[in-house]
Amino acid sequence: MHLLWTKSFSASALHAANCTWKYSSQIHDENLREKLGPAADALGTCLEDLDAVHSQRLWDGLIVLSSKIQSNSALADQLLSDFIDGFVEQVAAQRLVGAITDVEASFKLLFPKYLEQFDFRIRPLQEQWVGYGNGFLAHLRRLTRNDAWVKEANVIGVQPILGGAGRSHCEHQSIHIEAVLTNPLAEIPEIIRLGWLVSQLYTVPFRSQLGLNPADTAHLLPIAMLVPCLASAEVLELTKCTEANAELSIEQWNIAVPSHRDVASDLVPMLMEWWEMCLKTKPDWDVALRALAPRIGLHPS
């Protein structure tokens, strides 16, 4: 997989707002919370008013689209066109444009030299990917007996807000990841997070074989790819594929998990059991993922 590295002021600003809106308790910079909080809250409320159930999907759409679209008006129009069914009143669209603009203005006050510093910030991840990326993906292909990933992906580097964070956007063949300078956790280097994010970028034909709607597929893949990625990283001596590291990854990477399953005593042991069964029985990878889906409460639409 060839990675195209992208810098985007708007994507960084929107990522920062998303973190402030959703993970405020994890942000230790009081100045950031104070100065970005009101604009982030206004944008978050705007997105919830548009779609209360899938507001995070709107955040994700904004972040990835903003790396390609310069005009906030065009960005808002594209988001509404892509993600909202039915008619949206002009006043709602204008409210969205204003909220995005306010977020960018607040972010610029906090990080006035963001674009100047970006190349320096993203370099450690780029260098680690040069050193480990091909090997990581080769082992992942071997362990899963699968090669249904996209051939090229966009990596949007963003300002670190949580000390390490990122999300995968399979519908756009993109990911965004915080450009941290050092590994926040020695047990799980950031190169593994990067590999885990790009490992979720499957081709459209493969995703369609899973029989899930896009929202459920986006929920399944981060969980499903966790243990295989730890196993691939273990081959490269980057980490150990253990229950403790899987639990730590779920916590540190903010992986959304089923509310009915306890992570330590239930979910992680189930994932390890499922992975051991995959290694033993060697099913087609789409079959393996379909077998996992109902165990985390997802069913074909």
mmCIF file of C-alpha atoms in Angstrom:
data_model
loop_
_atom_site.group_PDB
_atom_site.id
_atom_site.type_symbol
_atom_site.label_atom_id
_atom_site.label_comp_id
_atom_site.label_asym_id
_atom_site.label_seq_id
_atom_site.Cartn_x
_atom_site.Cartn_y
_atom_site.Cartn_z
ATOM 1 C CA MET A 1 0.000 0.000 0.000
ATOM 2 C CA HIS A 2 1.379 3.385 -1.039
ATOM 3 C CA LEU A 3 0.750 6.181 1.473
ATOM 4 C CA LEU A 4 0.237 9.792 0.385
ATOM 5 C CA TRP A 5 1.032 12.146 3.275
ATOM 6 C CA THR A 6 -1.165 15.233 3.498
ATOM 7 C CA LYS A 7 -1.154 18.325 5.679
ATOM 8 C CA SER A 8 -4.326 20.301 6.225
ATOM 9 C CA PHE A 9 -4.915 23.203 8.598
ATOM 10 C CA SER A 10 -8.677 22.677 8.406
ATOM 11 C CA ALA A 11 -8.472 18.938 9.124
ATOM 12 C CA SER A 12 -6.283 19.636 12.168
ATOM 13 C CA ALA A 13 -8.684 22.287 13.443
ATOM 14 C CA LEU A 14 -11.695 20.007 13.046
ATOM 15 C CA HIS A 15 -9.869 17.076 14.639
ATOM 16 C CA ALA A 16 -9.019 19.293 17.613
ATOM 17 C CA ALA A 17 -12.655 20.357 17.889
ATOM 18 C CA ASN A 18 -13.851 16.751 17.677
ATOM 19 C CA CYS A 19 -11.468 15.747 20.485
ATOM 20 C CA THR A 20 -12.568 18.711 22.598
ATOM 21 C CA TRP A 21 -16.217 17.825 22.014
ATOM 22 C CA LYS A 22 -15.937 14.074 22.598
ATOM 23 C CA TYR A 23 -12.869 13.496 24.780
ATOM 24 C CA SER A 24 -12.644 16.671 26.856
ATOM 25 C CA SER A 25 -11.676 14.741 30.006
ATOM 26 C CA GLN A 26 -8.595 13.367 28.204
ATOM 27 C CA ILE A 27 -7.302 16.834 27.286
ATOM 28 C CA HIS A 28 -4.962 18.155 29.959
ATOM 29 C CA ASP A 29 -4.323 21.518 28.279
ATOM 30 C CA GLU A 30 -6.782 23.827 30.042
ATOM 31 C CA ASN A 31 -5.946 26.687 27.682
ATOM 32 C CA LEU A 32 -6.978 24.571 24.702
ATOM 33 C CA ARG A 33 -10.241 23.509 26.333
ATOM 34 C CA GLU A 34 -11.015 27.097 27.293
ATOM 35 C CA LYS A 35 -10.265 28.702 23.930
ATOM 36 C CA LEU A 36 -11.480 25.967 21.578
ATOM 37 C CA GLY A 37 -14.295 24.602 23.750
ATOM 38 C CA PRO A 38 -17.066 27.086 22.838
ATOM 39 C CA ALA A 39 -16.491 26.750 19.078
ATOM 40 C CA ALA A 40 -16.194 22.949 19.370
ATOM 41 C CA ASP A 41 -19.429 22.783 21.370
ATOM 42 C CA ALA A 42 -21.236 24.908 18.802
ATOM 43 C CA LEU A 43 -20.079 22.687 15.924
ATOM 44 C CA GLY A 44 -20.834 19.499 17.863
ATOM 45 C CA THR A 45 -24.338 20.704 18.658
ATOM 46 C CA CYS A 46 -24.842 21.670 15.012
ATOM 47 C CA LEU A 47 -23.843 18.182 13.845
ATOM 48 C CA GLU A 48 -26.047 16.502 16.446
ATOM 49 C CA ASP A 49 -28.991 18.593 15.283
ATOM 50 C CA LEU A 50 -28.353 17.320 11.752
ATOM 51 C CA ASP A 51 -28.066 13.645 12.805
ATOM 52 C CA ALA A 52 -28.108 12.842 16.506
ATOM 53 C CA VAL A 53 -27.542 9.110 15.973
ATOM 54 C CA HIS A 54 -24.566 9.343 13.615
ATOM 55 C CA SER A 55 -22.978 12.657 14.581
ATOM 56 C CA GLN A 56 -19.505 11.076 14.817
ATOM 57 C CA ARG A 57 -19.843 10.021 11.184
ATOM 58 C CA LEU A 58 -20.421 13.692 10.348
ATOM 59 C CA TRP A 59 -17.308 14.679 12.315
ATOM 60 C CA ASP A 60 -15.306 12.079 10.385
ATOM 61 C CA GLY A 61 -16.728 13.310 7.100
ATOM 62 C CA LEU A 62 -15.803 16.886 7.916
ATOM 63 C CA ILE A 63 -12.230 15.998 8.849
ATOM 64 C CA VAL A 64 -11.457 13.974 5.740
ATOM 65 C CA LEU A 65 -13.335 16.241 3.302
ATOM 66 C CA SER A 66 -11.684 19.360 4.724
ATOM 67 C CA SER A 67 -8.304 18.027 3.610
ATOM 68 C CA LYS A 68 -9.534 18.236 0.007
ATOM 69 C CA ILE A 69 -11.953 21.192 -0.016
ATOM 70 C CA GLN A 70 -10.684 24.702 0.725
ATOM 71 C CA SER A 71 -13.956 26.637 0.910
ATOM 72 C CA ASN A 72 -15.979 26.171 4.096
ATOM 73 C CA SER A 73 -19.171 26.790 2.174
ATOM 74 C CA ALA A 74 -18.282 24.071 -0.344
ATOM 75 C CA LEU A 75 -17.200 21.799 2.529
ATOM 76 C CA ALA A 76 -20.541 22.181 4.288
ATOM 77 C CA ASP A 77 -22.448 21.577 1.037
ATOM 78 C CA GLN A 78 -20.444 18.426 0.316
ATOM 79 C CA LEU A 79 -20.954 17.067 3.828
ATOM 80 C CA LEU A 80 -24.706 17.629 3.674
ATOM 81 C CA SER A 81 -24.879 16.090 0.204
ATOM 82 C CA ASP A 82 -22.877 12.996 1.209
ATOM 83 C CA PHE A 83 -24.328 12.266 4.628
ATOM 84 C CA ILE A 84 -27.746 13.875 5.079
ATOM 85 C CA ASP A 85 -30.837 12.494 3.350
ATOM 86 C CA GLY A 86 -33.566 14.898 2.396
ATOM 87 C CA PHE A 87 -33.791 18.684 2.269
ATOM 88 C CA VAL A 88 -31.648 20.816 4.564
ATOM 89 C CA GLU A 89 -32.786 24.394 5.112
ATOM 90 C CA GLN A 90 -30.387 27.130 4.047
ATOM 91 C CA VAL A 91 -30.218 28.509 7.574
ATOM 92 C CA ALA A 92 -28.917 25.129 8.814
ATOM 93 C CA ALA A 93 -26.244 25.067 6.117
ATOM 94 C CA GLN A 94 -25.183 28.610 6.987
ATOM 95 C CA ARG A 95 -25.032 27.670 10.665
ATOM 96 C CA LEU A 96 -22.686 24.790 9.777
ATOM 97 C CA VAL A 97 -20.414 27.069 7.731
ATOM 98 C CA GLY A 98 -20.236 29.552 10.595
ATOM 99 C CA ALA A 99 -19.433 26.839 13.136
ATOM 100 C CA ILE A 100 -16.600 25.474 10.982
ATOM 101 C CA THR A 101 -15.181 28.972 10.477
ATOM 102 C CA ASP A 102 -15.271 29.671 14.221
ATOM 103 C CA VAL A 103 -13.415 26.424 14.946
ATOM 104 C CA GLU A 104 -10.679 27.334 12.462
ATOM 105 C CA ALA A 105 -10.334 30.831 13.918
ATOM 106 C CA SER A 106 -9.974 29.473 17.469
ATOM 107 C CA PHE A 107 -7.475 26.837 16.342
ATOM 108 C CA LYS A 108 -5.343 29.438 14.534
ATOM 109 C CA LEU A 109 -5.041 31.478 17.720
ATOM 110 C CA LEU A 110 -3.874 28.371 19.586
ATOM 111 C CA PHE A 111 -1.497 27.044 16.913
ATOM 112 C CA PRO A 112 -0.423 29.977 14.696
ATOM 113 C CA LYS A 113 2.644 28.108 13.351
ATOM 114 C CA TYR A 114 0.918 24.782 12.690
ATOM 115 C CA LEU A 115 1.664 24.596 8.953
ATOM 116 C CA GLU A 116 5.282 25.668 9.462
ATOM 117 C CA GLN A 117 5.854 22.907 12.016
ATOM 118 C CA PHE A 118 3.937 20.117 10.289
ATOM 119 C CA ASP A 119 6.766 18.604 8.221
ATOM 120 C CA PHE A 120 8.932 18.325 11.327
ATOM 121 C CA ARG A 121 6.103 16.762 13.329
ATOM 122 C CA ILE A 122 5.081 14.122 10.787
ATOM 123 C CA ARG A 123 8.642 13.018 9.932
ATOM 124 C CA PRO A 124 9.019 10.421 12.739
ATOM 125 C CA LEU A 125 5.927 8.520 11.578
ATOM 126 C CA GLN A 126 7.014 8.707 7.953
ATOM 127 C CA GLU A 127 10.449 7.336 8.811
ATOM 128 C CA GLN A 128 8.989 4.531 10.904
ATOM 129 C CA TRP A 129 6.658 3.569 8.071
ATOM 130 C CA VAL A 130 9.597 3.435 5.651
ATOM 131 C CA GLY A 131 11.341 1.106 8.074
ATOM 132 C CA TYR A 132 8.446 -1.117 9.108
ATOM 133 C CA GLY A 133 5.443 -0.514 6.845
ATOM 134 C CA ASN A 134 6.103 -3.043 4.099
ATOM 135 C CA GLY A 135 7.036 -5.745 6.582
ATOM 136 C CA PHE A 136 4.004 -5.040 8.735
ATOM 137 C CA LEU A 137 1.608 -5.334 5.804
ATOM 138 C CA ALA A 138 3.383 -8.418 4.453
ATOM 139 C CA HIS A 139 2.935 -10.241 7.763
ATOM 140 C CA LEU A 140 -0.673 -9.056 7.978
ATOM 141 C CA ARG A 141 -1.356 -10.485 4.528
ATOM 142 C CA ARG A 142 0.276 -13.766 5.503
ATOM 143 C CA LEU A 143 -1.553 -14.108 8.816
ATOM 144 C CA THR A 144 -4.990 -13.231 7.410
ATOM 145 C CA ARG A 145 -4.431 -14.861 3.989
ATOM 146 C CA ASN A 146 -5.943 -11.746 2.512
ATOM 147 C CA ASP A 147 -4.905 -8.937 0.158
ATOM 148 C CA ALA A 148 -8.094 -6.923 -0.223
ATOM 149 C CA TRP A 149 -6.689 -3.606 0.933
ATOM 150 C CA VAL A 150 -6.648 -0.497 -1.210
ATOM 151 C CA LYS A 151 -3.429 0.061 -3.137
ATOM 152 C CA GLU A 152 -3.086 3.726 -2.193
ATOM 153 C CA ALA A 153 -4.211 5.681 0.857
ATOM 154 C CA ASN A 154 -4.129 9.268 2.098
ATOM 155 C CA VAL A 155 -2.618 9.910 5.518
ATOM 156 C CA ILE A 156 -3.757 13.218 6.990
ATOM 157 C CA GLY A 157 -1.401 14.261 9.764
ATOM 158 C CA VAL A 158 -3.080 16.370 12.438
ATOM 159 C CA GLN A 159 -2.020 18.367 15.483
ATOM 160 C CA PRO A 160 -1.636 16.179 18.606
ATOM 161 C CA ILE A 161 -4.485 16.923 20.991
ATOM 162 C CA LEU A 162 -4.834 13.654 22.912
ATOM 163 C CA GLY A 163 -1.150 12.676 22.805
ATOM 164 C CA GLY A 164 -1.905 10.143 20.086
ATOM 165 C CA ALA A 165 -5.169 9.570 18.190
ATOM 166 C CA GLY A 166 -6.553 8.759 14.762
ATOM 167 C CA ARG A 167 -9.429 7.309 12.784
ATOM 168 C CA SER A 168 -9.794 5.397 9.544
ATOM 169 C CA HIS A 169 -12.116 6.569 6.747
ATOM 170 C CA CYS A 170 -12.521 3.549 4.494
ATOM 171 C CA GLU A 171 -15.091 5.219 2.226
ATOM 172 C CA HIS A 172 -12.484 7.855 1.365
ATOM 173 C CA GLN A 173 -9.373 5.615 1.346
ATOM 174 C CA SER A 174 -7.954 7.901 4.023
ATOM 175 C CA ILE A 175 -6.927 8.012 7.638
ATOM 176 C CA HIS A 176 -6.055 10.857 9.959
ATOM 177 C CA ILE A 177 -3.525 10.480 12.748
ATOM 178 C CA GLU A 178 -1.966 12.783 15.296
ATOM 179 C CA ALA A 179 1.618 13.622 14.366
ATOM 180 C CA VAL A 180 3.230 12.909 17.722
ATOM 181 C CA LEU A 181 6.998 13.262 17.959
ATOM 182 C CA THR A 182 7.529 10.369 20.380
ATOM 183 C CA ASN A 183 5.693 7.193 21.348
ATOM 184 C CA PRO A 184 3.192 7.918 24.144
ATOM 185 C CA LEU A 185 3.342 4.239 25.139
ATOM 186 C CA ALA A 186 6.523 2.189 24.973
ATOM 187 C CA GLU A 187 4.447 -1.017 24.882
ATOM 188 C CA ILE A 188 2.581 0.009 21.722
ATOM 189 C CA PRO A 189 4.607 2.299 19.399
ATOM 190 C CA GLU A 190 2.670 4.709 17.189
ATOM 191 C CA ILE A 191 3.735 2.858 14.047
ATOM 192 C CA ILE A 192 1.367 0.069 15.157
ATOM 193 C CA ARG A 193 -1.507 2.536 15.463
ATOM 194 C CA LEU A 194 -0.695 3.729 11.940
ATOM 195 C CA GLY A 195 -0.657 0.157 10.651
ATOM 196 C CA TRP A 196 -3.923 -0.607 12.439
ATOM 197 C CA LEU A 197 -5.582 2.428 10.853
ATOM 198 C CA VAL A 198 -4.481 1.629 7.293
ATOM 199 C CA SER A 199 -5.404 -2.053 7.828
ATOM 200 C CA GLN A 200 -9.057 -0.973 7.940
ATOM 201 C CA LEU A 201 -8.939 0.415 4.375
ATOM 202 C CA TYR A 202 -10.485 -2.470 2.464
ATOM 203 C CA THR A 203 -11.674 -2.251 -1.125
ATOM 204 C CA VAL A 204 -15.350 -1.656 -1.863
ATOM 205 C CA PRO A 205 -15.920 -5.209 -3.246
ATOM 206 C CA PHE A 206 -14.465 -6.757 -0.082
ATOM 207 C CA ARG A 207 -16.539 -4.538 2.233
ATOM 208 C CA SER A 208 -19.675 -5.429 0.293
ATOM 209 C CA GLN A 209 -19.001 -9.134 0.943
ATOM 210 C CA LEU A 210 -19.445 -8.519 4.672
ATOM 211 C CA GLY A 211 -23.146 -7.779 4.203
ATOM 212 C CA LEU A 212 -23.127 -4.937 6.754
ATOM 213 C CA ASN A 213 -24.223 -1.347 6.357
ATOM 214 C CA PRO A 214 -21.417 1.246 6.276
ATOM 215 C CA ALA A 215 -21.885 2.291 9.903
ATOM 216 C CA ASP A 216 -21.657 -1.299 11.154
ATOM 217 C CA THR A 217 -18.638 -2.002 8.941
ATOM 218 C CA ALA A 218 -16.929 1.066 10.406
ATOM 219 C CA HIS A 219 -17.682 -0.317 13.881
ATOM 220 C CA LEU A 220 -16.476 -3.849 13.100
ATOM 221 C CA LEU A 221 -13.138 -3.194 11.402
ATOM 222 C CA PRO A 222 -11.339 -1.312 14.213
ATOM 223 C CA ILE A 223 -12.155 -4.154 16.619
ATOM 224 C CA ALA A 224 -11.477 -6.940 14.130
ATOM 225 C CA MET A 225 -8.083 -5.643 13.011
ATOM 226 C CA LEU A 226 -6.718 -5.030 16.501
ATOM 227 C CA VAL A 227 -5.354 -8.484 17.345
ATOM 228 C CA PRO A 228 -4.118 -9.310 13.807
ATOM 229 C CA CYS A 229 -2.177 -6.015 13.832
ATOM 230 C CA LEU A 230 -0.654 -6.750 17.231
ATOM 231 C CA ALA A 231 0.315 -10.209 15.938
ATOM 232 C CA SER A 232 1.952 -8.696 12.842
ATOM 233 C CA ALA A 233 3.803 -6.163 14.969
ATOM 234 C CA GLU A 234 5.010 -8.949 17.252
ATOM 235 C CA VAL A 235 6.701 -10.647 14.300
ATOM 236 C CA LEU A 236 8.619 -7.394 13.787
ATOM 237 C CA GLU A 237 9.462 -7.315 17.518
ATOM 238 C CA LEU A 238 7.582 -4.039 17.979
ATOM 239 C CA THR A 239 5.255 -5.332 20.707
ATOM 240 C CA LYS A 240 3.729 -8.490 22.171
ATOM 241 C CA CYS A 241 0.330 -9.799 21.096
ATOM 242 C CA THR A 242 -1.089 -10.232 24.592
ATOM 243 C CA GLU A 243 -4.436 -9.638 26.243
ATOM 244 C CA ALA A 244 -2.862 -6.844 28.280
ATOM 245 C CA ASN A 245 -1.662 -4.990 25.176
ATOM 246 C CA ALA A 246 -4.988 -5.537 23.407
ATOM 247 C CA GLU A 247 -6.807 -4.045 26.390
ATOM 248 C CA LEU A 248 -4.346 -1.153 26.519
ATOM 249 C CA SER A 249 -4.794 -0.492 22.795
ATOM 250 C CA ILE A 250 -8.577 -0.388 23.102
ATOM 251 C CA GLU A 251 -8.250 2.208 25.858
ATOM 252 C CA GLN A 252 -5.496 4.329 24.311
ATOM 253 C CA TRP A 253 -6.826 4.222 20.749
ATOM 254 C CA ASN A 254 -10.400 5.045 21.853
ATOM 255 C CA ILE A 255 -11.836 1.984 20.081
ATOM 256 C CA ALA A 256 -15.613 1.917 20.367
ATOM 257 C CA VAL A 257 -16.630 -1.384 21.955
ATOM 258 C CA PRO A 258 -20.025 -3.027 22.588
ATOM 259 C CA SER A 259 -21.584 -1.685 25.775
ATOM 260 C CA HIS A 260 -22.741 -5.169 26.787
ATOM 261 C CA ARG A 261 -19.206 -6.639 26.876
ATOM 262 C CA ASP A 262 -16.611 -5.918 29.544
ATOM 263 C CA VAL A 263 -13.286 -5.218 27.825
ATOM 264 C CA ALA A 264 -10.899 -7.045 30.158
ATOM 265 C CA SER A 265 -12.942 -10.062 31.215
ATOM 266 C CA ASP A 266 -15.058 -10.617 28.122
ATOM 267 C CA LEU A 267 -14.255 -8.750 24.895
ATOM 268 C CA VAL A 268 -10.486 -9.188 24.750
ATOM 269 C CA PRO A 269 -10.535 -12.918 25.641
ATOM 270 C CA MET A 270 -13.211 -13.400 22.954
ATOM 271 C CA LEU A 271 -11.076 -11.595 20.370
ATOM 272 C CA MET A 272 -8.047 -13.713 21.252
ATOM 273 C CA GLU A 273 -10.105 -16.896 20.988
ATOM 274 C CA TRP A 274 -11.501 -15.788 17.621
ATOM 275 C CA TRP A 275 -7.999 -14.994 16.341
ATOM 276 C CA GLU A 276 -6.599 -18.347 17.484
ATOM 277 C CA MET A 277 -9.462 -20.072 15.679
ATOM 278 C CA CYS A 278 -8.666 -18.068 12.518
ATOM 279 C CA LEU A 279 -5.032 -19.161 12.672
ATOM 280 C CA LYS A 280 -6.039 -22.773 13.221
ATOM 281 C CA THR A 281 -8.877 -23.164 10.686
ATOM 282 C CA LYS A 282 -7.678 -20.621 8.071
ATOM 283 C CA PRO A 283 -11.085 -19.399 6.819
ATOM 284 C CA ASP A 284 -11.409 -16.866 4.025
ATOM 285 C CA TRP A 285 -10.959 -13.486 5.689
ATOM 286 C CA ASP A 286 -14.431 -12.199 4.844
ATOM 287 C CA VAL A 287 -15.843 -15.360 6.446
ATOM 288 C CA ALA A 288 -13.761 -14.703 9.567
ATOM 289 C CA LEU A 289 -15.020 -11.130 9.824
ATOM 290 C CA ARG A 290 -18.632 -12.198 9.284
ATOM 291 C CA ALA A 291 -18.214 -14.731 12.088
ATOM 292 C CA LEU A 292 -16.941 -12.027 14.434
ATOM 293 C CA ALA A 293 -19.648 -9.459 13.641
ATOM 294 C CA PRO A 294 -22.554 -11.051 15.578
ATOM 295 C CA ARG A 295 -20.293 -11.621 18.566
ATOM 296 C CA ILE A 296 -20.054 -7.853 18.956
ATOM 297 C CA GLY A 297 -23.723 -7.285 18.209
ATOM 298 C CA LEU A 298 -23.585 -6.603 14.464
ATOM 299 C CA HIS A 299 -25.799 -8.417 11.958
ATOM 300 C CA PRO A 300 -26.214 -8.239 8.163
ATOM 301 C CA SER A 301 -28.691 -5.632 7.018
#
